[in-house]
CSV table of C-alpha atoms and ligand atoms in Angstrom, one decimal:
chain,number,residue,atom,x,y,z
A,1,ALA,CA,212.4,61.1,86.9
A,2,PRO,CA,211.1,57.6,87.3
A,3,ALA,CA,211.5,56.6,90.9
A,4,TRP,CA,213.6,53.5,90.1
A,5,ARG,CA,216.5,55.4,88.9
A,6,GLN,CA,216.9,56.3,92.5
A,7,LEU,CA,217.0,52.7,93.3
A,8,TYR,CA,216.9,52.9,97.0
A,9,SER,CA,213.8,54.9,97.7
A,10,THR,CA,214.2,54.6,101.5
A,11,GLU,CA,217.0,57.2,101.3
A,12,GLU,CA,216.3,60.8,102.4
A,13,LYS,CA,216.4,63.2,99.6
A,14,SER,CA,219.0,65.4,101.2
A,15,ASP,CA,221.4,62.4,101.3
A,16,LEU,CA,221.2,61.8,97.6
A,17,GLU,CA,224.0,62.8,95.2
A,18,ARG,CA,224.4,62.4,91.4
A,19,ARG,CA,226.1,59.2,90.3
A,20,PRO,CA,227.5,58.2,86.9
A,21,PRO,CA,224.9,56.9,84.5
A,22,VAL,CA,224.9,53.1,83.8
A,23,VAL,CA,224.6,52.5,80.1
A,24,THR,CA,223.6,49.3,78.2
A,25,ILE,CA,224.1,48.7,74.5
A,26,LEU,CA,221.3,47.1,72.6
A,27,GLY,CA,220.5,46.5,68.9
A,28,HIS,CA,220.3,44.0,66.0
A,29,VAL,CA,223.0,41.3,65.7
A,30,ASP,CA,226.0,42.4,63.7
A,31,HIS,CA,225.1,46.1,63.9
A,32,GLY,CA,228.3,46.6,66.0
A,33,LYS,CA,227.4,46.5,69.7
A,34,THR,CA,230.6,44.6,70.7
A,35,SER,CA,232.8,46.7,68.4
A,36,LEU,CA,231.4,49.8,69.8
A,37,LEU,CA,232.0,48.7,73.4
A,38,ASP,CA,235.5,47.8,72.5
A,39,LYS,CA,236.2,51.1,70.7
A,40,ILE,CA,234.7,53.2,73.5
A,41,ARG,CA,236.9,51.4,75.9
A,42,GLN,CA,240.1,51.8,73.8
A,43,THR,CA,239.7,55.4,73.1
A,44,ASN,CA,239.0,56.4,76.6
A,45,VAL,CA,241.6,54.5,78.6
A,46,GLN,CA,243.1,56.9,81.0
A,47,GLU,CA,246.6,58.1,80.3
A,48,GLY,CA,249.4,56.0,81.6
A,49,GLU,CA,247.2,53.1,81.8
A,50,ALA,CA,247.2,52.3,78.1
A,51,GLY,CA,248.7,48.9,77.6
A,52,GLY,CA,247.6,47.7,80.9
A,53,ILE,CA,245.8,44.4,80.8
A,54,THR,CA,242.1,45.1,80.8
A,55,GLN,CA,239.7,42.4,81.9
A,56,HIS,CA,236.1,41.9,81.0
A,57,ILE,CA,234.3,42.0,84.3
A,58,GLY,CA,230.9,42.8,83.0
A,59,ALA,CA,231.2,46.5,83.0
A,60,TYR,CA,233.8,49.3,82.7
A,61,GLN,CA,234.0,53.0,83.3
A,62,VAL,CA,235.3,55.8,81.1
A,63,GLU,CA,236.0,59.4,81.8
A,64,HIS,CA,235.0,62.3,79.6
A,65,ASP,CA,235.4,65.9,80.6
A,66,ASN,CA,236.0,64.8,84.1
A,67,ARG,CA,232.8,62.9,84.2
A,68,VAL,CA,232.3,59.2,84.4
A,69,VAL,CA,230.1,56.8,82.5
A,70,THR,CA,229.6,53.2,83.3
A,71,PHE,CA,229.1,50.8,80.4
A,72,LEU,CA,227.7,47.3,80.9
A,73,ASP,CA,229.8,45.2,78.6
A,74,THR,CA,227.4,42.3,78.0
A,75,PRO,CA,225.6,43.8,75.0
A,76,GLY,CA,222.1,42.8,74.0
A,77,HIS,CA,218.7,43.1,75.5
A,78,GLU,CA,218.7,39.4,76.7
A,79,ALA,CA,221.1,40.2,79.5
A,80,PHE,CA,219.2,43.5,80.3
A,81,THR,CA,215.9,41.7,80.5
A,82,ALA,CA,217.2,38.8,82.5
A,83,MET,CA,218.3,41.3,85.1
A,84,ARG,CA,214.9,43.0,85.1
A,85,SER,CA,213.1,39.7,85.5
A,86,ARG,CA,215.1,39.2,88.7
A,87,GLY,CA,214.1,42.5,90.0
A,88,ALA,CA,217.3,44.4,89.3
A,89,ALA,CA,217.4,47.6,87.4
A,90,GLY,CA,219.6,46.9,84.4
A,91,ALA,CA,220.7,50.4,83.4
A,92,ASP,CA,219.9,54.1,83.4
A,93,ILE,CA,220.3,54.8,79.7
A,94,ALA,CA,220.1,52.5,76.7
A,95,VAL,CA,222.2,53.0,73.5
A,96,LEU,CA,220.3,51.5,70.5
A,97,VAL,CA,222.8,50.6,67.8
A,98,VAL,CA,221.5,50.7,64.3
A,99,ALA,CA,223.8,50.1,61.4
A,100,ALA,CA,223.6,52.9,58.8
A,101,ASP,CA,224.0,50.5,56.0
A,102,ASP,CA,221.3,48.1,57.2
A,103,GLY,CA,218.6,50.1,59.0
A,104,VAL,CA,215.9,49.1,61.3
A,105,MET,CA,215.7,45.3,61.7
A,106,PRO,CA,213.5,43.0,63.8
A,107,THR,CA,215.8,42.9,66.8
A,108,THR,CA,216.1,46.7,66.7
A,109,ARG,CA,212.4,46.8,67.2
A,110,GLU,CA,212.6,44.2,70.0
A,111,ALA,CA,215.4,45.9,71.8
A,112,LEU,CA,213.6,49.2,71.7
A,113,ALA,CA,210.5,47.5,73.2
A,114,HIS,CA,212.6,46.1,76.1
A,115,ALA,CA,214.2,49.6,76.7
A,116,ARG,CA,210.8,51.3,76.6
A,117,ALA,CA,209.2,48.7,78.9
A,118,ALA,CA,211.9,49.4,81.4
A,119,GLY,CA,211.3,53.2,81.1
A,120,VAL,CA,214.9,53.9,80.1
A,121,PRO,CA,215.8,56.9,78.0
A,122,ILE,CA,217.3,56.0,74.6
A,123,VAL,CA,220.2,57.3,72.6
A,124,VAL,CA,220.6,56.1,69.0
A,125,ALA,CA,224.1,55.2,67.7
A,126,LEU,CA,224.0,55.2,63.9
A,127,ASN,CA,226.9,52.9,63.4
A,128,LYS,CA,229.1,52.0,60.4
A,129,ILE,CA,228.9,55.5,58.8
A,130,ASP,CA,232.4,54.8,57.4
A,131,ARG,CA,230.8,52.3,54.9
A,132,ASN,CA,230.2,53.3,51.3
A,133,ASN,CA,226.7,52.1,51.3
A,134,ALA,CA,225.8,53.8,54.6
A,135,ASN,CA,222.7,55.9,54.3
A,136,PRO,CA,222.2,57.7,57.6
A,137,GLU,CA,219.4,60.0,56.3
A,138,TYR,CA,217.3,57.1,55.2
A,139,VAL,CA,217.8,55.3,58.5
A,140,LYS,CA,216.9,58.4,60.5
A,141,GLN,CA,213.6,58.6,58.5
A,142,GLN,CA,213.0,54.9,59.2
A,143,LEU,CA,213.6,55.5,63.0
A,144,ALA,CA,211.1,58.3,63.0
A,145,GLU,CA,208.4,56.7,60.9
A,146,GLU,CA,208.7,53.1,62.1
A,147,LEU,CA,209.8,53.4,65.7
A,148,ASP,CA,208.7,56.9,66.7
A,149,LEU,CA,212.3,57.8,67.5
A,150,ARG,CA,212.5,61.3,66.0
A,151,SER,CA,216.0,62.8,65.8
A,152,ASP,CA,216.5,66.1,67.6
A,153,GLU,CA,217.6,67.7,64.3
A,154,TRP,CA,214.1,67.2,63.1
A,155,GLY,CA,212.5,68.6,66.2
A,156,GLY,CA,212.2,65.3,68.0
A,157,ASP,CA,213.7,64.5,71.4
A,158,THR,CA,216.0,61.5,70.5
A,159,LEU,CA,219.7,62.1,70.1
A,160,VAL,CA,220.8,60.2,67.0
A,161,VAL,CA,224.6,60.1,66.8
A,162,PRO,CA,226.5,58.9,63.7
A,163,VAL,CA,229.4,56.8,64.7
A,164,SER,CA,231.9,54.3,63.4
A,165,ALA,CA,233.1,51.6,65.7
A,166,LYS,CA,235.8,51.0,63.1
A,167,THR,CA,237.4,54.4,62.7
A,168,GLY,CA,236.3,55.8,66.1
A,169,ASP,CA,234.5,58.7,64.4
A,170,GLY,CA,231.7,60.1,66.6
A,171,ILE,CA,232.6,58.1,69.7
A,172,GLU,CA,233.2,61.2,71.7
A,173,ASP,CA,229.9,62.7,70.5
A,174,LEU,CA,228.1,59.6,71.6
A,175,ILE,CA,229.5,59.8,75.1
A,176,GLU,CA,228.5,63.5,75.2
A,177,ALA,CA,225.0,62.6,74.1
A,178,ILE,CA,224.8,60.1,76.9
A,179,LEU,CA,225.9,62.7,79.4
A,180,LEU,CA,223.3,65.2,78.1
A,181,VAL,CA,220.6,62.6,78.6
A,182,ALA,CA,222.0,61.9,82.0
A,183,ASP,CA,221.8,65.6,82.9
A,184,ASP,CA,218.1,65.5,82.1
A,185,THR,CA,217.5,62.4,84.3
A,186,GLU,CA,218.0,62.4,88.0
A,187,ILE,CA,220.4,59.5,88.4
A,188,LEU,CA,221.0,59.5,92.1
A,189,ALA,CA,222.3,57.5,95.0
A,190,ASN,CA,223.4,58.0,98.6
A,191,PRO,CA,227.2,57.3,98.7
A,192,ASN,CA,227.4,57.4,102.5
A,193,THR,CA,225.6,54.3,103.5
A,194,LYS,CA,226.1,50.5,103.4
A,195,ALA,CA,226.5,49.3,99.8
A,196,ALA,CA,223.8,47.6,97.8
A,197,GLY,CA,223.4,46.8,94.1
A,198,THR,CA,223.4,44.1,91.4
A,199,VAL,CA,225.5,41.2,90.5
A,200,LEU,CA,226.8,41.4,86.9
A,201,GLU,CA,228.7,38.1,86.8
A,202,GLY,CA,229.7,35.3,89.1
A,203,ARG,CA,232.2,32.5,88.3
A,204,MET,CA,234.8,30.1,89.8
A,205,GLU,CA,238.4,31.1,89.1
A,206,GLN,CA,241.3,28.9,89.5
A,207,GLY,CA,243.3,30.0,92.6
A,208,ARG,CA,240.8,32.6,93.5
A,209,GLY,CA,237.7,30.7,94.2
A,210,PRO,CA,234.3,32.3,93.7
A,211,VAL,CA,234.6,35.7,92.0
A,212,ALA,CA,231.7,38.1,91.5
A,213,THR,CA,231.4,41.4,89.7
A,214,LEU,CA,229.2,43.7,91.6
A,215,LEU,CA,227.7,47.0,90.4
A,216,VAL,CA,227.4,49.2,93.3
A,217,GLN,CA,224.1,51.2,93.0
A,218,ASN,CA,223.8,52.7,96.4
A,219,GLY,CA,226.3,53.3,99.2
A,220,THR,CA,230.0,52.6,99.2
A,221,LEU,CA,231.4,49.1,99.2
A,222,HIS,CA,234.6,48.4,101.2
A,223,THR,CA,237.1,45.6,101.5
A,224,GLY,CA,236.2,43.7,104.7
A,225,ASP,CA,232.4,44.3,104.2
A,226,ILE,CA,230.1,41.4,104.8
A,227,VAL,CA,228.0,40.8,101.7
A,228,ILE,CA,224.9,38.9,100.8
A,229,ALA,CA,224.4,38.3,97.1
A,230,GLY,CA,221.4,36.1,96.2
A,231,THR,CA,222.1,32.9,98.0
A,232,SER,CA,225.8,33.5,98.5
A,233,HIS,CA,227.5,35.4,101.3
A,234,GLY,CA,230.9,36.2,102.7
A,235,ARG,CA,233.4,38.8,103.8
A,236,ILE,CA,235.1,40.7,100.9
A,237,LYS,CA,238.8,39.7,100.9
A,238,ALA,CA,239.9,41.7,97.9
A,239,MET,CA,238.3,44.0,95.2
A,240,PHE,CA,239.6,44.8,91.8
A,241,ASP,CA,238.6,47.3,89.1
A,242,GLU,CA,238.3,46.5,85.4
A,243,LYS,CA,242.0,47.1,85.0
A,244,GLY,CA,242.8,44.4,87.5
A,245,LYS,CA,244.0,47.0,90.0
A,246,THR,CA,243.2,46.5,93.7
A,247,VAL,CA,240.7,49.0,95.1
A,248,LYS,CA,239.7,49.5,98.7
A,249,GLU,CA,236.3,51.0,98.0
A,250,ALA,CA,233.7,51.3,95.3
A,251,LYS,CA,231.2,54.1,94.9
A,252,PRO,CA,227.7,54.2,93.3
A,253,SER,CA,227.7,53.1,89.6
A,254,GLN,CA,231.2,51.6,90.0
A,255,PRO,CA,231.7,47.9,89.0
A,256,VAL,CA,234.2,45.8,91.0
A,257,SER,CA,235.2,42.2,91.0
A,258,VAL,CA,235.3,40.8,94.5
A,259,MET,CA,236.7,37.7,96.2
A,260,GLY,CA,235.5,36.2,99.4
A,261,LEU,CA,232.0,34.9,98.8
A,262,ASP,CA,231.3,31.2,99.6
A,263,ASP,CA,229.7,30.6,96.1
A,264,PRO,CA,229.5,32.5,92.8
A,265,PRO,CA,226.3,34.4,92.8
A,266,HIS,CA,224.1,34.6,89.6
A,267,ALA,CA,224.0,37.6,87.2
A,268,GLY,CA,221.1,39.7,88.1
A,269,ASP,CA,221.0,38.8,91.8
A,270,MET,CA,220.8,41.8,94.1
A,271,PHE,CA,223.5,42.2,96.7
A,272,GLU,CA,223.7,44.1,100.0
A,273,VAL,CA,226.1,44.7,102.9
A,274,VAL,CA,225.1,43.6,106.3
A,275,LYS,CA,226.7,44.0,109.7
A,276,ASP,CA,226.8,40.5,111.0
A,277,ILE,CA,228.2,37.4,109.4
A,278,LYS,CA,225.6,35.3,111.3
A,279,VAL,CA,222.7,37.3,109.8
A,280,ALA,CA,224.3,36.9,106.4
A,281,ARG,CA,224.5,33.1,106.8
A,282,SER,CA,220.9,32.7,108.1
A,283,THR,CA,219.5,35.0,105.4
A,284,THR,CA,221.1,33.1,102.6
A,285,GLU,CA,220.1,29.7,104.1
A,286,MET,CA,216.5,30.9,104.3
A,287,ARG,CA,216.7,32.1,100.7
A,288,GLN,CA,218.1,28.8,99.5
A,289,PHE,CA,215.3,27.0,101.3
A,290,GLU,CA,212.7,29.3,99.6
A,291,GLN,CA,214.3,28.8,96.2
A,292,ASP,CA,214.3,25.0,96.6
A,293,GLN,CA,210.6,25.2,97.5
A,294,ALA,CA,209.8,27.4,94.5
A,295,GLU,CA,211.4,24.9,92.2
A,296,ILE,CA,209.0,22.3,93.4
A,297,GLN,CA,206.0,24.4,92.7
A,298,PRO,CA,205.1,25.6,89.2
A,299,ALA,CA,205.2,29.3,88.5
A,300,VAL,CA,201.9,31.1,89.2
A,301,ALA,CA,200.6,32.4,86.0
A,302,PHE,CA,199.4,36.0,85.6
A,303,THR,CA,196.5,35.5,83.2
A,304,LEU,CA,194.2,37.9,81.4
A,305,GLU,CA,191.5,36.9,83.9
A,306,ASP,CA,193.7,38.2,86.8
A,307,ALA,CA,194.0,41.7,85.3
A,308,PHE,CA,190.8,42.9,86.9
A,309,GLU,CA,191.8,41.5,90.3
A,310,ARG,CA,195.1,43.3,90.1
A,311,PHE,CA,193.3,46.5,89.2
A,312,GLN,CA,190.9,46.0,92.2
A,313,ALA,CA,193.8,45.3,94.5
A,314,GLY,CA,195.4,48.6,93.3
A,315,GLU,CA,198.5,46.8,92.1
A,316,THR,CA,198.3,48.4,88.7
A,317,LYS,CA,196.1,50.6,86.4
A,318,GLU,CA,197.5,49.3,83.1
A,319,LEU,CA,197.1,46.0,81.3
A,320,LEU,CA,200.5,45.5,79.5
A,321,LEU,CA,200.4,43.5,76.2
A,322,VAL,CA,202.9,42.0,73.8
A,323,ILE,CA,201.2,41.6,70.4
A,324,LYS,CA,202.3,39.4,67.6
A,325,VAL,CA,200.4,39.2,64.3
A,326,ASP,CA,200.7,37.2,61.0
A,327,VAL,CA,201.1,40.0,58.4
A,328,ASP,CA,202.2,43.6,58.4
A,329,GLY,CA,198.7,44.7,57.4
A,330,SER,CA,197.2,43.5,60.6
A,331,LEU,CA,199.7,45.2,62.9
A,332,GLU,CA,198.3,48.7,62.9
A,333,PRO,CA,194.6,47.8,63.2
A,334,VAL,CA,195.2,45.4,66.0
A,335,VAL,CA,197.4,47.7,68.0
A,336,GLN,CA,195.3,50.7,67.4
A,337,SER,CA,192.1,49.0,68.5
A,338,VAL,CA,193.5,47.6,71.7
A,339,GLU,CA,195.2,50.8,72.6
A,340,HIS,CA,191.9,52.6,72.4
A,341,ILE,CA,190.2,50.3,74.9
A,342,GLU,CA,189.6,52.1,78.2
A,343,VAL,CA,187.4,50.9,80.9
A,344,ALA,CA,186.9,53.2,83.9
A,345,ASP,CA,190.5,54.2,85.0
A,346,PHE,CA,192.0,51.2,83.5
A,347,ASN,CA,193.8,51.1,80.2
A,348,VAL,CA,195.9,49.1,77.9
A,349,ARG,CA,199.6,49.7,77.0
A,350,VAL,CA,201.3,47.8,74.1
A,351,LEU,CA,204.9,47.1,75.1
A,352,HIS,CA,205.8,45.5,71.8
A,353,ALA,CA,204.1,44.6,68.6
A,354,GLY,CA,205.5,42.7,65.7
A,355,VAL,CA,205.0,40.4,62.9
A,356,GLY,CA,205.8,36.7,63.3
A,357,ASN,CA,205.3,33.8,65.6
A,358,ILE,CA,205.5,34.3,69.4
A,359,SER,CA,209.1,33.8,70.3
A,360,GLU,CA,211.0,33.1,73.5
A,361,ASP,CA,212.1,36.8,73.5
A,362,ASP,CA,208.5,37.9,73.6
A,363,VAL,CA,207.9,35.6,76.5
A,364,ASN,CA,210.9,37.0,78.4
A,365,LEU,CA,209.8,40.6,77.8
A,366,ALA,CA,206.3,39.7,79.0
A,367,ASN,CA,207.8,38.0,82.1
A,368,ALA,CA,210.1,40.8,83.0
A,369,SER,CA,207.3,43.4,82.6
A,370,GLY,CA,204.2,41.5,83.9
A,371,ALA,CA,202.6,41.5,80.5
A,372,ILE,CA,200.3,39.2,78.6
A,373,ILE,CA,201.0,38.0,75.1
A,374,ILE,CA,198.3,38.2,72.4
A,375,GLY,CA,198.7,36.4,69.1
A,376,PHE,CA,196.6,37.2,66.1
A,377,ASN,CA,196.7,34.3,63.5
A,378,VAL,CA,200.0,33.2,64.9
A,379,HIS,CA,201.1,30.6,67.5
A,380,ALA,CA,204.0,30.3,69.9
A,381,ASP,CA,207.0,28.4,68.7
A,382,THR,CA,208.0,25.3,70.8
A,383,ALA,CA,210.7,27.0,72.9
A,384,ALA,CA,208.4,30.0,73.6
A,385,ALA,CA,205.6,27.7,74.7
A,386,ARG,CA,207.9,25.8,77.0
A,387,THR,CA,209.3,29.0,78.6
A,388,ALA,CA,205.9,30.5,78.9
A,389,GLU,CA,204.7,27.5,80.8
A,390,SER,CA,207.6,27.4,83.2
A,391,LEU,CA,207.5,31.1,83.9
A,392,GLY,CA,203.7,31.3,84.0
A,393,VAL,CA,203.3,33.8,81.1
A,394,ASP,CA,199.8,33.8,79.6
A,395,ILE,CA,199.6,33.5,75.8
A,396,ARG,CA,196.3,34.1,74.1
A,397,SER,CA,195.6,33.4,70.4
A,398,TYR,CA,192.8,34.8,68.3
A,399,ASN,CA,191.9,34.7,64.7
A,400,ILE,CA,189.1,37.2,64.7
A,401,ILE,CA,189.8,40.8,65.6
A,402,TYR,CA,186.6,41.5,67.3
A,403,LYS,CA,187.0,38.5,69.5
A,404,LEU,CA,190.4,39.7,70.5
A,405,ILE,CA,189.1,43.1,71.4
A,406,GLU,CA,186.2,41.7,73.2
A,407,SER,CA,188.3,39.6,75.4
A,408,VAL,CA,190.6,42.4,76.4
A,409,GLU,CA,187.5,44.6,77.1
A,410,LEU,CA,185.9,42.0,79.2
A,411,ALA,CA,189.1,41.4,81.1
A,412,LEU,CA,189.3,45.0,82.0
A,413,LYS,CA,185.7,44.8,83.3
A,414,GLY,CA,186.4,41.7,85.2
A,415,LEU,CA,183.8,39.8,83.1
A,416,LEU,CA,186.1,37.5,81.2
A,417,GLU,CA,184.9,34.0,81.6
A,418,PRO,CA,188.0,31.8,82.3
A,419,GLU,CA,188.9,29.6,79.4
A,420,TYR,CA,190.3,27.0,81.8
A,421,ALA,CA,189.1,24.9,84.6
A,422,ASP,CA,189.1,26.1,88.2
A,423,ARG,CA,192.5,26.8,89.6
A,424,THR,CA,193.4,26.7,93.3
A,425,ILE,CA,195.1,29.9,94.2
A,426,GLY,CA,195.0,29.4,97.9
A,427,VAL,CA,193.9,27.2,100.8
A,428,ALA,CA,192.5,28.4,104.1
A,429,GLU,CA,191.3,26.8,107.2
A,430,VAL,CA,188.1,28.0,108.9
A,431,ARG,CA,188.8,28.7,112.5
A,432,ALA,CA,185.6,30.3,113.7
A,433,LEU,CA,182.1,31.1,112.4
A,434,PHE,CA,180.3,34.4,113.0
A,435,ARG,CA,176.7,34.8,112.2
A,436,VAL,CA,175.7,38.3,111.3
A,437,PRO,CA,172.0,39.2,110.8
A,438,ARG,CA,171.2,40.1,107.2
A,439,VAL,CA,174.8,39.5,106.1
A,440,GLY,CA,175.1,35.8,106.6
A,441,ASN,CA,177.9,33.7,107.9
A,442,ILE,CA,181.4,35.0,108.1
A,443,ALA,CA,184.2,32.5,108.3
A,444,GLY,CA,187.2,33.5,110.4
A,445,SER,CA,189.9,31.8,108.4
A,446,TYR,CA,193.6,31.2,108.4
A,447,VAL,CA,195.5,31.1,105.1
A,448,LEU,CA,197.5,27.9,104.9
A,449,ASP,CA,198.8,28.2,101.4
A,450,GLY,CA,198.8,30.6,98.4
A,451,THR,CA,196.7,33.8,98.3
A,452,ILE,CA,193.1,34.5,99.1
A,453,ARG,CA,191.8,37.2,96.9
A,454,ARG,CA,188.7,39.3,97.0
A,455,ASN,CA,186.1,38.1,94.5
A,456,SER,CA,187.6,34.6,94.4
A,457,LYS,CA,185.2,31.6,94.7
A,458,ALA,CA,185.5,29.4,97.7
B,501,GDP,P1,227.3,42.9,67.3
B,501,GDP,O1,226.7,41.5,66.9
B,501,GDP,O2,226.2,43.9,67.3
B,501,GDP,O3,228.0,42.8,68.6
B,501,GDP,O4,228.3,43.3,66.2
B,501,GDP,P2,229.9,43.3,66.1
B,501,GDP,O5,230.4,44.3,67.0
B,501,GDP,O6,230.3,41.9,66.3
B,501,GDP,O7,230.1,43.7,64.6
B,501,GDP,C1,229.6,42.9,63.5
B,501,GDP,C2,230.5,43.2,62.3
B,501,GDP,O8,230.5,44.5,61.8
B,501,GDP,C3,232.0,42.9,62.6
B,501,GDP,O9,232.6,42.3,61.4
B,501,GDP,C4,232.6,44.3,62.8
B,501,GDP,O10,234.0,44.3,62.4
B,501,GDP,C5,231.8,45.1,61.8
B,501,GDP,N1,231.6,46.5,62.3
B,501,GDP,C6,231.2,46.9,63.5
B,501,GDP,N2,231.2,48.3,63.5
B,501,GDP,C7,231.6,48.7,62.3
B,501,GDP,C8,231.8,50.0,61.8
B,501,GDP,O11,231.6,51.1,62.4
B,501,GDP,N3,232.3,50.1,60.5
B,501,GDP,C9,232.5,49.0,59.8
B,501,GDP,N4,233.0,49.1,58.5
B,501,GDP,N5,232.3,47.7,60.3
B,501,GDP,C10,231.9,47.6,61.5
């Protein structure tokens, strides 16, 4: 299993236990993400609690055959990717909703790219099967041919579950499919340690002050714990589950809303429990300071030219690309040719490829995954260009295929000539000079700012 599903890799293996899977729901607009989340919640409310006031706190848990599943209830890949770009792991499993009367749409493709970029296993919910014009067989074929999501009935390894968020048909099967996938994936945590996890929501509430929903991902959270969440901190005064019931503790994969922080944290911030309130205060002050500094400086771009340096530094062995082309006919040739490029041990992986201008969504995907965007006969729309600039995402446009391939090849070899003027990536002060025969002069230097990389010019 990918290491990140055991989020806290410092834990000893023997301390790890299975935790409920955390599931996110993705898919094209109007295909029924929200309806599905509501229906799952309604049909799985525990007995005796029906009629209780449920609150949307960013996630909820359901029980099925004595097993628990956590659903994030902000649907859509935007939330999921925002979390990833802040370093948080969004979910363990993604449910891709595809309406059986509408089929694969552009956002279906995008959502899948986001889930695949995150390395999350995917379950398909074929929704709206109650509709007269639903054509599940056709959509299954589309999924297989266009998205390489082959249904298990056809010998593939994707569970494709027909459901109706309207009638409730298939909802139990969907939860069962999620649990089957969870069985195949080691979804682990150590429940017996200080809690850590991700902030799902933060807001000010009248009479309550700052309220945050925390998803515990490791350890157990208790009332009275001192928490640092992003740049906020405080001692937990009270905790509530999604039914508004007071709870004293929260285990891995459990969402709780908490009171007691000095400020509402941001969705996607990581949180952790610390022993000492003074440590909590000084840590958050430091973070606030760093954040203010970062706002003054523009984002450092990861450019195509940097790829080779990253390979050299051992940071990665893959160049990740998001590709946009003008017409359907160019998609295959462009993707195929770049995917075949391999130089030494380094290769290219296409996270997402589609037809149309470069959108803000493409930029967010590239940003969360450390990818570069390549446009073929297309350009970035205004919002995308602005976001790319502020996040430091590199966008390259080409209109001749061989030029595109050549650039990528040269980048992998470290031979790509920069398109731009020199860029200062770091500043150092020379403190001492050493003269070494036959080698030359060596400058003992002290880095004052930025990074000094091997192969950089000075
Ligand atoms: P979202 O944009 O993906 O969150 O989609 P919504 O949940 O808002 O659903 C879009 C529309 O489809 C709404 O009018 C829903 O009532 C309808 N809808 C959702 N699921 C089903 C279903 O299974 N059957 C039918 N007939 N309609 C559905």
